[in-house]
């Protein structure tokens, strides 16, 4: 395996801020990285959220080097820091480390841009659909969550310091989340009894277990050998002795011919038909199968089980609710993209999938770590 993914993972601690805007983007103000329907995403805001994302990424790698400012396009500081603090990468070519730094920066940048752009999209969708979230509602939700998670103000302040966020950042997240939940509600549907019944009827195997049987077998090459094995068993010789002498089945030959917890359809078709219609504790065969002749005996039958519709309903309701939530999320994002993608302009250095006119770069087999 290439060392690429290891290098990329090790770089997660180095990024903190983007640099000044590079290439121009038509319709984007000079102090911004993007514009969504006339609402600019300023370079200052982007840099701040890059810092937050980098703090999150670094926290996922305890013991990683201290975060330092990034320096595209050459990434001189990043390369030097990697070599200094990660001994195994000290002799890696500058060109390769620079490419790794650039790729991680691009990945982090795209995730931050996606977060900010989607936030504007949801707010714009809310305005279009006359969905309102008041400051009082945001403050109430924030206060409740803060009281539950942070018993005192000092703990909350420590959280802000560790994550690089401000209280305004947290309130922004709460506002976007509340807007998103209200948008989801517009696509919400009720899980009806009829839907639960239909799911139950079409997924019966999920709510029960099939009948199983324990079977002892001797699989002989010829019918004559199978008859000899059956005669030996009938005369009182043990399955262990007879299977070891006559059977060619590698799974059960040294185990007294025993196959446990067999479900219908698992074995050779001929043995399957015979064994699942046989009574308990009766020596039968020979039965000609695909691989030879079977002598067998069913030693245990475990009955099938099946949950009732009432028993299965809570799990089905949870499954269908999850599916509906996923469908609602997809619908919200689809509507937002349809209405606002064409009005989302980004500078070329920050372009990503949520930017108008974006063209994806050539794909790579390597992956980069998530920012959390």
Short mmCIF file of C-alpha atoms in Angstrom, two decimals:
data_model
loop_
_atom_site.label_atom_id
_atom_site.label_comp_id
_atom_site.label_asym_id
_atom_site.label_seq_id
_atom_site.Cartn_x
_atom_site.Cartn_y
_atom_site.Cartn_z
CA UNK A 1 0.00 0.00 0.00
CA UNK A 2 1.26 3.47 -0.85
CA UNK A 3 2.31 5.85 1.91
CA UNK A 4 -0.07 8.45 0.51
CA UNK A 5 -2.96 8.02 2.93
CA UNK A 6 -0.57 8.01 5.91
CA UNK A 7 0.99 11.27 4.76
CA UNK A 8 -2.40 12.89 4.19
CA UNK A 9 -3.71 11.80 7.60
CA UNK A 10 -0.62 13.21 9.29
CA UNK A 11 -1.12 16.61 7.69
CA UNK A 12 -4.53 17.18 9.31
CA UNK A 13 -3.07 19.17 12.17
CA UNK A 14 -1.36 21.83 10.10
CA UNK A 15 -4.13 23.91 8.56
CA UNK A 16 -5.69 26.85 10.27
CA UNK A 17 -6.41 29.69 7.85
CA UNK A 18 -6.89 30.20 4.17
CA UNK A 19 -5.00 32.98 2.44
CA UNK A 20 -6.13 36.03 0.56
CA UNK A 21 -8.47 35.47 -2.38
CA UNK A 22 -6.62 34.31 -5.47
CA UNK A 23 -8.33 34.40 -8.87
CA UNK A 24 -11.29 36.62 -9.52
CA UNK A 25 -14.86 35.39 -9.70
CA UNK A 26 -17.44 37.34 -11.62
CA UNK A 27 -20.07 38.86 -9.34
CA UNK A 28 -18.17 38.08 -6.13
CA UNK A 29 -17.24 41.12 -4.00
CA UNK A 30 -13.52 41.72 -3.57
CA UNK A 31 -13.51 40.81 0.12
CA UNK A 32 -15.43 37.58 -0.34
CA UNK A 33 -14.91 34.00 -1.51
CA UNK A 34 -18.47 33.48 -2.77
CA UNK A 35 -21.83 35.14 -3.24
CA UNK A 36 -25.19 33.40 -2.78
CA UNK A 37 -28.07 35.33 -4.33
CA UNK A 38 -26.48 38.64 -3.36
CA UNK A 39 -25.32 37.48 0.08
CA UNK A 40 -21.51 37.45 0.24
CA UNK A 41 -19.47 34.88 2.14
CA UNK A 42 -16.58 37.05 3.25
CA UNK A 43 -12.97 35.95 3.29
CA UNK A 44 -12.91 36.72 7.00
CA UNK A 45 -15.85 34.37 7.67
CA UNK A 46 -14.33 31.66 5.49
CA UNK A 47 -10.97 31.92 7.26
CA UNK A 48 -12.67 31.69 10.63
CA UNK A 49 -14.55 28.51 9.73
CA UNK A 50 -11.38 27.05 8.22
CA UNK A 51 -9.82 27.58 11.62
CA UNK A 52 -12.73 25.80 13.32
CA UNK A 53 -12.55 22.90 10.87
CA UNK A 54 -8.80 22.59 11.32
CA UNK A 55 -9.17 22.55 15.11
CA UNK A 56 -11.71 19.77 14.76
CA UNK A 57 -9.45 17.79 12.46
CA UNK A 58 -6.45 18.18 14.74
CA UNK A 59 -8.46 17.06 17.78
CA UNK A 60 -9.10 13.74 16.04
CA UNK A 61 -5.36 13.02 15.97
CA UNK A 62 -4.06 13.30 19.56
CA UNK A 63 -0.33 13.92 19.69
CA UNK A 64 -0.26 15.63 16.31
CA UNK A 65 1.90 18.75 15.89
CA UNK A 66 0.51 22.14 16.89
CA UNK A 67 -1.63 23.85 14.26
CA UNK A 68 0.22 26.52 12.27
CA UNK A 69 -0.99 28.84 9.52
CA UNK A 70 -1.05 27.29 6.05
CA UNK A 71 0.68 29.03 3.17
CA UNK A 72 -0.62 28.12 -0.27
CA UNK A 73 0.26 27.93 -3.08
CA UNK A 74 3.81 26.73 -2.21
CA UNK A 75 2.95 25.47 1.31
CA UNK A 76 6.51 26.11 2.47
CA UNK A 77 5.60 26.24 6.17
CA UNK A 78 3.44 23.15 5.91
CA UNK A 79 6.20 21.13 4.25
CA UNK A 80 8.80 22.30 6.79
CA UNK A 81 6.54 21.51 9.73
CA UNK A 82 5.79 18.03 8.42
CA UNK A 83 9.46 17.23 8.01
CA UNK A 84 10.30 18.56 11.45
CA UNK A 85 7.63 16.79 13.44
CA UNK A 86 6.99 13.58 11.49
CA UNK A 87 10.28 11.74 11.25
CA UNK A 88 8.99 9.09 8.84
CA UNK A 89 8.22 11.82 6.27
CA UNK A 90 11.47 13.77 6.66
CA UNK A 91 12.96 12.46 3.42
CA UNK A 92 9.80 12.58 1.34
CA UNK A 93 10.21 14.71 -1.78
CA UNK A 94 9.15 18.36 -1.43
CA UNK A 95 6.98 18.06 -4.52
CA UNK A 96 5.01 15.21 -2.98
CA UNK A 97 4.56 16.88 0.41
CA UNK A 98 3.49 20.09 -1.30
CA UNK A 99 0.92 18.14 -3.33
CA UNK A 100 -0.35 16.49 -0.14
CA UNK A 101 -0.62 19.85 1.63
CA UNK A 102 -2.49 21.26 -1.34
CA UNK A 103 -4.89 18.36 -1.50
CA UNK A 104 -5.70 18.53 2.19
CA UNK A 105 -6.20 22.28 1.94
CA UNK A 106 -8.55 21.77 -1.01
CA UNK A 107 -10.49 19.10 0.84
CA UNK A 108 -10.84 21.22 3.98
CA UNK A 109 -11.72 24.28 1.93
CA UNK A 110 -14.45 22.39 0.04
CA UNK A 111 -16.02 21.13 3.25
CA UNK A 112 -16.06 24.60 4.80
CA UNK A 113 -17.51 26.09 1.62
CA UNK A 114 -20.20 23.40 1.54
CA UNK A 115 -21.12 24.17 5.15
CA UNK A 116 -21.38 27.92 4.52
CA UNK A 117 -23.12 27.72 1.14
CA UNK A 118 -25.69 25.21 2.37
CA UNK A 119 -26.37 27.49 5.33
CA UNK A 120 -27.21 30.33 2.92
CA UNK A 121 -29.27 27.99 0.73
CA UNK A 122 -31.43 26.85 3.64
CA UNK A 123 -31.98 30.43 4.78
CA UNK A 124 -32.91 31.43 1.22
CA UNK A 125 -35.29 28.47 0.93
CA UNK A 126 -36.89 29.47 4.20
CA UNK A 127 -37.47 32.99 2.90
CA UNK A 128 -38.87 31.65 -0.38
CA UNK A 129 -41.29 29.34 1.43
CA UNK A 130 -42.14 31.85 4.20
CA UNK A 131 -40.62 29.63 6.88
CA UNK A 132 -39.69 31.71 9.91
CA UNK A 133 -37.34 31.06 12.82
CA UNK A 134 -37.20 33.87 15.35
CA UNK A 135 -34.25 34.96 17.45
CA UNK A 136 -36.23 33.98 20.52
CA UNK A 137 -36.68 30.44 19.21
CA UNK A 138 -32.97 30.14 18.52
CA UNK A 139 -32.05 31.50 21.95
CA UNK A 140 -34.49 29.13 23.67
CA UNK A 141 -33.09 26.07 21.89
CA UNK A 142 -29.53 27.19 22.54
CA UNK A 143 -30.16 27.84 26.24
CA UNK A 144 -31.77 24.41 26.70
CA UNK A 145 -28.91 22.59 25.01
CA UNK A 146 -26.28 24.61 26.84
CA UNK A 147 -27.85 23.89 30.22
CA UNK A 148 -28.01 20.19 29.45
CA UNK A 149 -24.45 19.81 28.19
CA UNK A 150 -22.54 22.39 30.21
CA UNK A 151 -23.38 22.66 33.94
CA UNK A 152 -21.52 25.94 34.29
CA UNK A 153 -20.27 28.84 32.20
CA UNK A 154 -16.62 27.84 32.60
CA UNK A 155 -17.20 24.51 30.90
CA UNK A 156 -18.96 26.18 27.99
CA UNK A 157 -16.11 28.66 27.62
CA UNK A 158 -13.61 25.80 27.61
CA UNK A 159 -15.60 24.15 24.82
CA UNK A 160 -15.50 27.35 22.77
CA UNK A 161 -11.74 27.67 23.26
CA UNK A 162 -11.09 24.04 22.34
CA UNK A 163 -13.19 24.19 19.18
CA UNK A 164 -12.19 27.70 18.07
CA UNK A 165 -15.83 28.79 17.96
CA UNK A 166 -17.64 31.80 19.36
CA UNK A 167 -21.11 31.88 20.86
CA UNK A 168 -22.27 33.57 17.66
CA UNK A 169 -21.02 30.55 15.71
CA UNK A 170 -23.07 28.23 17.92
CA UNK A 171 -26.16 30.39 17.51
CA UNK A 172 -25.65 30.35 13.74
CA UNK A 173 -25.54 26.54 13.81
CA UNK A 174 -28.73 26.44 15.89
CA UNK A 175 -30.52 28.81 13.53
CA UNK A 176 -29.58 26.79 10.46
CA UNK A 177 -30.58 23.56 12.17
CA UNK A 178 -33.98 24.92 13.18
CA UNK A 179 -34.58 26.21 9.66
CA UNK A 180 -33.56 22.86 8.22
CA UNK A 181 -35.91 21.00 10.56
CA UNK A 182 -38.81 23.20 9.47
CA UNK A 183 -37.95 22.62 5.82
CA UNK A 184 -37.88 18.88 6.49
CA UNK A 185 -41.32 19.11 8.08
CA UNK A 186 -42.74 20.31 4.76
CA UNK A 187 -41.75 16.97 3.23
CA UNK A 188 -42.67 14.82 6.22
CA UNK A 189 -45.19 12.01 5.83
CA UNK A 190 -46.92 9.81 8.37
CA UNK A 191 -46.02 6.14 8.75
CA UNK A 192 -49.46 4.55 8.34
CA UNK A 193 -50.62 1.11 9.52
CA UNK A 194 -51.08 0.16 5.87
CA UNK A 195 -47.42 1.00 5.13
CA UNK A 196 -46.31 -1.06 8.14
CA UNK A 197 -48.45 -4.00 7.00
CA UNK A 198 -47.05 -3.81 3.47
CA UNK A 199 -43.47 -3.74 4.73
CA UNK A 200 -44.12 -6.67 7.06
CA UNK A 201 -45.69 -8.78 4.29
CA UNK A 202 -42.82 -8.17 1.88
CA UNK A 203 -40.04 -8.72 4.46
CA UNK A 204 -41.32 -11.71 6.42
CA UNK A 205 -37.89 -13.34 6.61
CA UNK A 206 -36.59 -10.34 8.55
CA UNK A 207 -39.01 -11.05 11.38
CA UNK A 208 -38.39 -14.71 12.05
CA UNK A 209 -35.96 -17.57 11.86
CA UNK A 210 -36.26 -20.60 9.55
CA UNK A 211 -36.46 -24.18 10.72
CA UNK A 212 -33.03 -25.75 11.27
CA UNK A 213 -31.97 -29.38 11.50
CA UNK A 214 -28.93 -31.20 12.83
CA UNK A 215 -28.05 -34.00 10.45
CA UNK A 216 -25.47 -36.75 10.54
CA UNK A 217 -24.27 -37.85 7.13
CA UNK A 218 -21.90 -40.20 5.40
CA UNK A 219 -21.10 -39.13 1.85
CA UNK A 220 -19.74 -42.16 -0.01
CA UNK A 221 -18.25 -42.27 -3.50
CA UNK A 222 -20.32 -45.27 -4.61
CA UNK A 223 -23.66 -46.76 -3.78
CA UNK A 224 -21.92 -49.90 -2.59
CA UNK A 225 -19.83 -47.96 -0.08
CA UNK A 226 -22.95 -46.10 1.06
CA UNK A 227 -24.75 -49.41 1.66
CA UNK A 228 -21.74 -50.69 3.60
CA UNK A 229 -21.74 -47.55 5.76
CA UNK A 230 -25.47 -47.90 6.43
CA UNK A 231 -25.06 -51.55 7.36
CA UNK A 232 -22.23 -50.68 9.76
CA UNK A 233 -24.37 -48.02 11.45
CA UNK A 234 -27.35 -50.38 11.64
CA UNK A 235 -25.15 -52.99 13.33
CA UNK A 236 -24.26 -50.54 16.10
CA UNK A 237 -20.99 -48.99 14.95
CA UNK A 238 -20.62 -45.32 15.92
CA UNK A 239 -21.08 -42.44 13.52
CA UNK A 240 -17.57 -41.33 14.40
CA UNK A 241 -16.07 -44.62 13.24
CA UNK A 242 -18.23 -45.03 10.14
CA UNK A 243 -17.92 -41.41 8.94
CA UNK A 244 -14.17 -41.48 9.30
CA UNK A 245 -13.98 -44.75 7.31
CA UNK A 246 -16.47 -44.13 4.49
CA UNK A 247 -17.27 -40.40 4.22
CA UNK A 248 -15.63 -38.05 1.71
CA UNK A 249 -17.31 -34.91 3.10
CA UNK A 250 -14.46 -32.72 4.44
CA UNK A 251 -16.77 -30.68 6.68
CA UNK A 252 -18.14 -33.57 8.73
CA UNK A 253 -15.86 -36.57 8.11
CA UNK A 254 -13.89 -36.09 11.34
CA UNK A 255 -16.88 -34.93 13.36
CA UNK A 256 -19.02 -38.04 13.32
CA UNK A 257 -20.75 -36.81 10.16
CA UNK A 258 -22.52 -34.04 12.10
CA UNK A 259 -23.88 -30.93 10.36
CA UNK A 260 -25.53 -28.49 12.79
CA UNK A 261 -28.12 -25.74 12.31
CA UNK A 262 -28.72 -26.62 8.66
CA UNK A 263 -31.39 -24.51 6.96
CA UNK A 264 -33.30 -25.52 3.88
CA UNK A 265 -31.35 -24.86 0.70
CA UNK A 266 -27.87 -25.03 2.23
CA UNK A 267 -26.94 -28.58 1.23
CA UNK A 268 -26.82 -30.64 -1.95
CA UNK A 269 -30.36 -30.48 -3.41
CA UNK A 270 -30.96 -34.23 -3.12
CA UNK A 271 -29.86 -34.34 0.52
CA UNK A 272 -31.80 -31.16 1.22
CA UNK A 273 -35.08 -32.59 -0.08
CA UNK A 274 -34.63 -35.89 1.74
CA UNK A 275 -33.44 -34.46 5.06
CA UNK A 276 -36.16 -31.82 5.36
CA UNK A 277 -38.90 -34.38 4.79
CA UNK A 278 -37.39 -37.03 7.08
CA UNK A 279 -38.53 -37.89 10.60
CA UNK A 280 -36.27 -37.64 13.63
CA UNK A 281 -33.75 -40.34 14.52
CA UNK A 282 -34.28 -42.60 11.50
CA UNK A 283 -31.35 -43.86 9.45
CA UNK A 284 -32.10 -43.30 5.76
CA UNK A 285 -30.43 -43.59 2.39
CA UNK A 286 -28.57 -44.05 0.23
CA UNK A 287 -29.67 -40.91 -1.61
CA UNK A 288 -27.84 -40.10 -4.84
CA UNK A 289 -26.60 -36.54 -4.84
CA UNK A 290 -24.30 -34.32 -6.88
CA UNK A 291 -21.17 -35.48 -5.06
CA UNK A 292 -21.98 -39.11 -4.31
CA UNK A 293 -24.35 -41.16 -2.16
CA UNK A 294 -25.68 -39.99 1.20
CA UNK A 295 -26.60 -42.03 4.23
CA UNK A 296 -28.13 -39.70 6.83
CA UNK A 297 -30.09 -39.27 10.01
CA UNK A 298 -31.87 -36.18 11.35
CA UNK A 299 -30.94 -35.85 15.03
CA UNK A 300 -32.58 -32.53 15.95
CA UNK A 301 -35.29 -30.23 14.57
CA UNK A 302 -35.54 -26.61 15.71
CA UNK A 303 -38.87 -25.09 14.74
CA UNK A 304 -39.11 -21.91 12.72
CA UNK A 305 -40.13 -18.72 14.51
CA UNK A 306 -42.09 -15.74 13.23
CA UNK A 307 -42.84 -12.42 14.90
CA UNK A 308 -46.41 -11.24 14.68
CA UNK A 309 -47.21 -7.97 12.96
CA UNK A 310 -47.76 -6.39 16.38
CA UNK A 311 -44.36 -7.56 17.60
CA UNK A 312 -42.62 -6.31 14.46
CA UNK A 313 -44.42 -2.95 14.28
CA UNK A 314 -42.03 -0.85 16.47
CA UNK A 315 -38.99 -1.88 14.43
CA UNK A 316 -40.79 -1.39 11.12
CA UNK A 317 -42.02 2.04 12.21
CA UNK A 318 -38.44 3.04 13.05
CA UNK A 319 -37.17 1.77 9.70
CA UNK A 320 -39.86 3.56 7.69
CA UNK A 321 -39.39 6.76 9.70
CA UNK A 322 -35.67 6.68 8.93
CA UNK A 323 -36.39 6.16 5.24
CA UNK A 324 -38.85 9.04 5.20
CA UNK A 325 -36.39 11.33 6.96
CA UNK A 326 -33.71 10.46 4.41
CA UNK A 327 -36.17 11.14 1.58
CA UNK A 328 -37.14 14.47 3.15
CA UNK A 329 -33.48 15.50 3.48
CA UNK A 330 -32.87 14.60 -0.16
CA UNK A 331 -35.94 16.60 -1.19
CA UNK A 332 -34.85 19.68 0.77
CA UNK A 333 -31.36 19.59 -0.71
CA UNK A 334 -32.71 18.99 -4.21
CA UNK A 335 -35.07 21.98 -3.97
CA UNK A 336 -32.34 24.20 -2.53
CA UNK A 337 -29.95 23.24 -5.30
CA UNK A 338 -32.57 23.80 -8.00
CA UNK A 339 -33.39 27.30 -6.76
CA UNK A 340 -30.02 28.61 -5.59
CA UNK A 341 -27.16 26.81 -7.35
CA UNK A 342 -27.37 29.09 -10.38
CA UNK A 343 -27.12 32.10 -8.03
CA UNK A 344 -24.10 30.73 -6.13
CA UNK A 345 -20.93 32.29 -7.51
CA UNK A 346 -17.52 31.30 -6.16
CA UNK A 347 -13.98 32.44 -6.78
CA UNK A 348 -12.04 29.79 -8.66
CA UNK A 349 -9.68 29.08 -5.76
CA UNK A 350 -12.67 28.07 -3.62
CA UNK A 351 -14.87 26.38 -6.21
CA UNK A 352 -16.66 23.18 -5.20
CA UNK A 353 -19.76 21.17 -6.06
CA UNK A 354 -22.19 23.80 -4.68
CA UNK A 355 -20.81 26.55 -6.91
CA UNK A 356 -22.39 27.52 -10.21
CA UNK A 357 -20.39 26.28 -13.20
CA UNK A 358 -18.23 23.96 -11.09
CA UNK A 359 -16.33 21.30 -13.00
CA UNK A 360 -15.04 18.44 -10.91
CA UNK A 361 -11.29 17.77 -11.15
CA UNK A 362 -10.00 14.41 -12.26
CA UNK A 363 -10.67 11.79 -9.65
CA UNK A 364 -7.92 10.22 -7.56
CA UNK A 365 -7.81 6.81 -5.90
CA UNK A 366 -6.47 8.40 -2.71
CA UNK A 367 -8.74 9.72 0.03
CA UNK A 368 -8.49 12.53 2.53
CA UNK A 369 -9.68 12.53 6.12
CA UNK A 370 -12.95 14.13 7.16
CA UNK A 371 -12.94 17.32 9.18
CA UNK A 372 -15.53 16.07 11.66
#
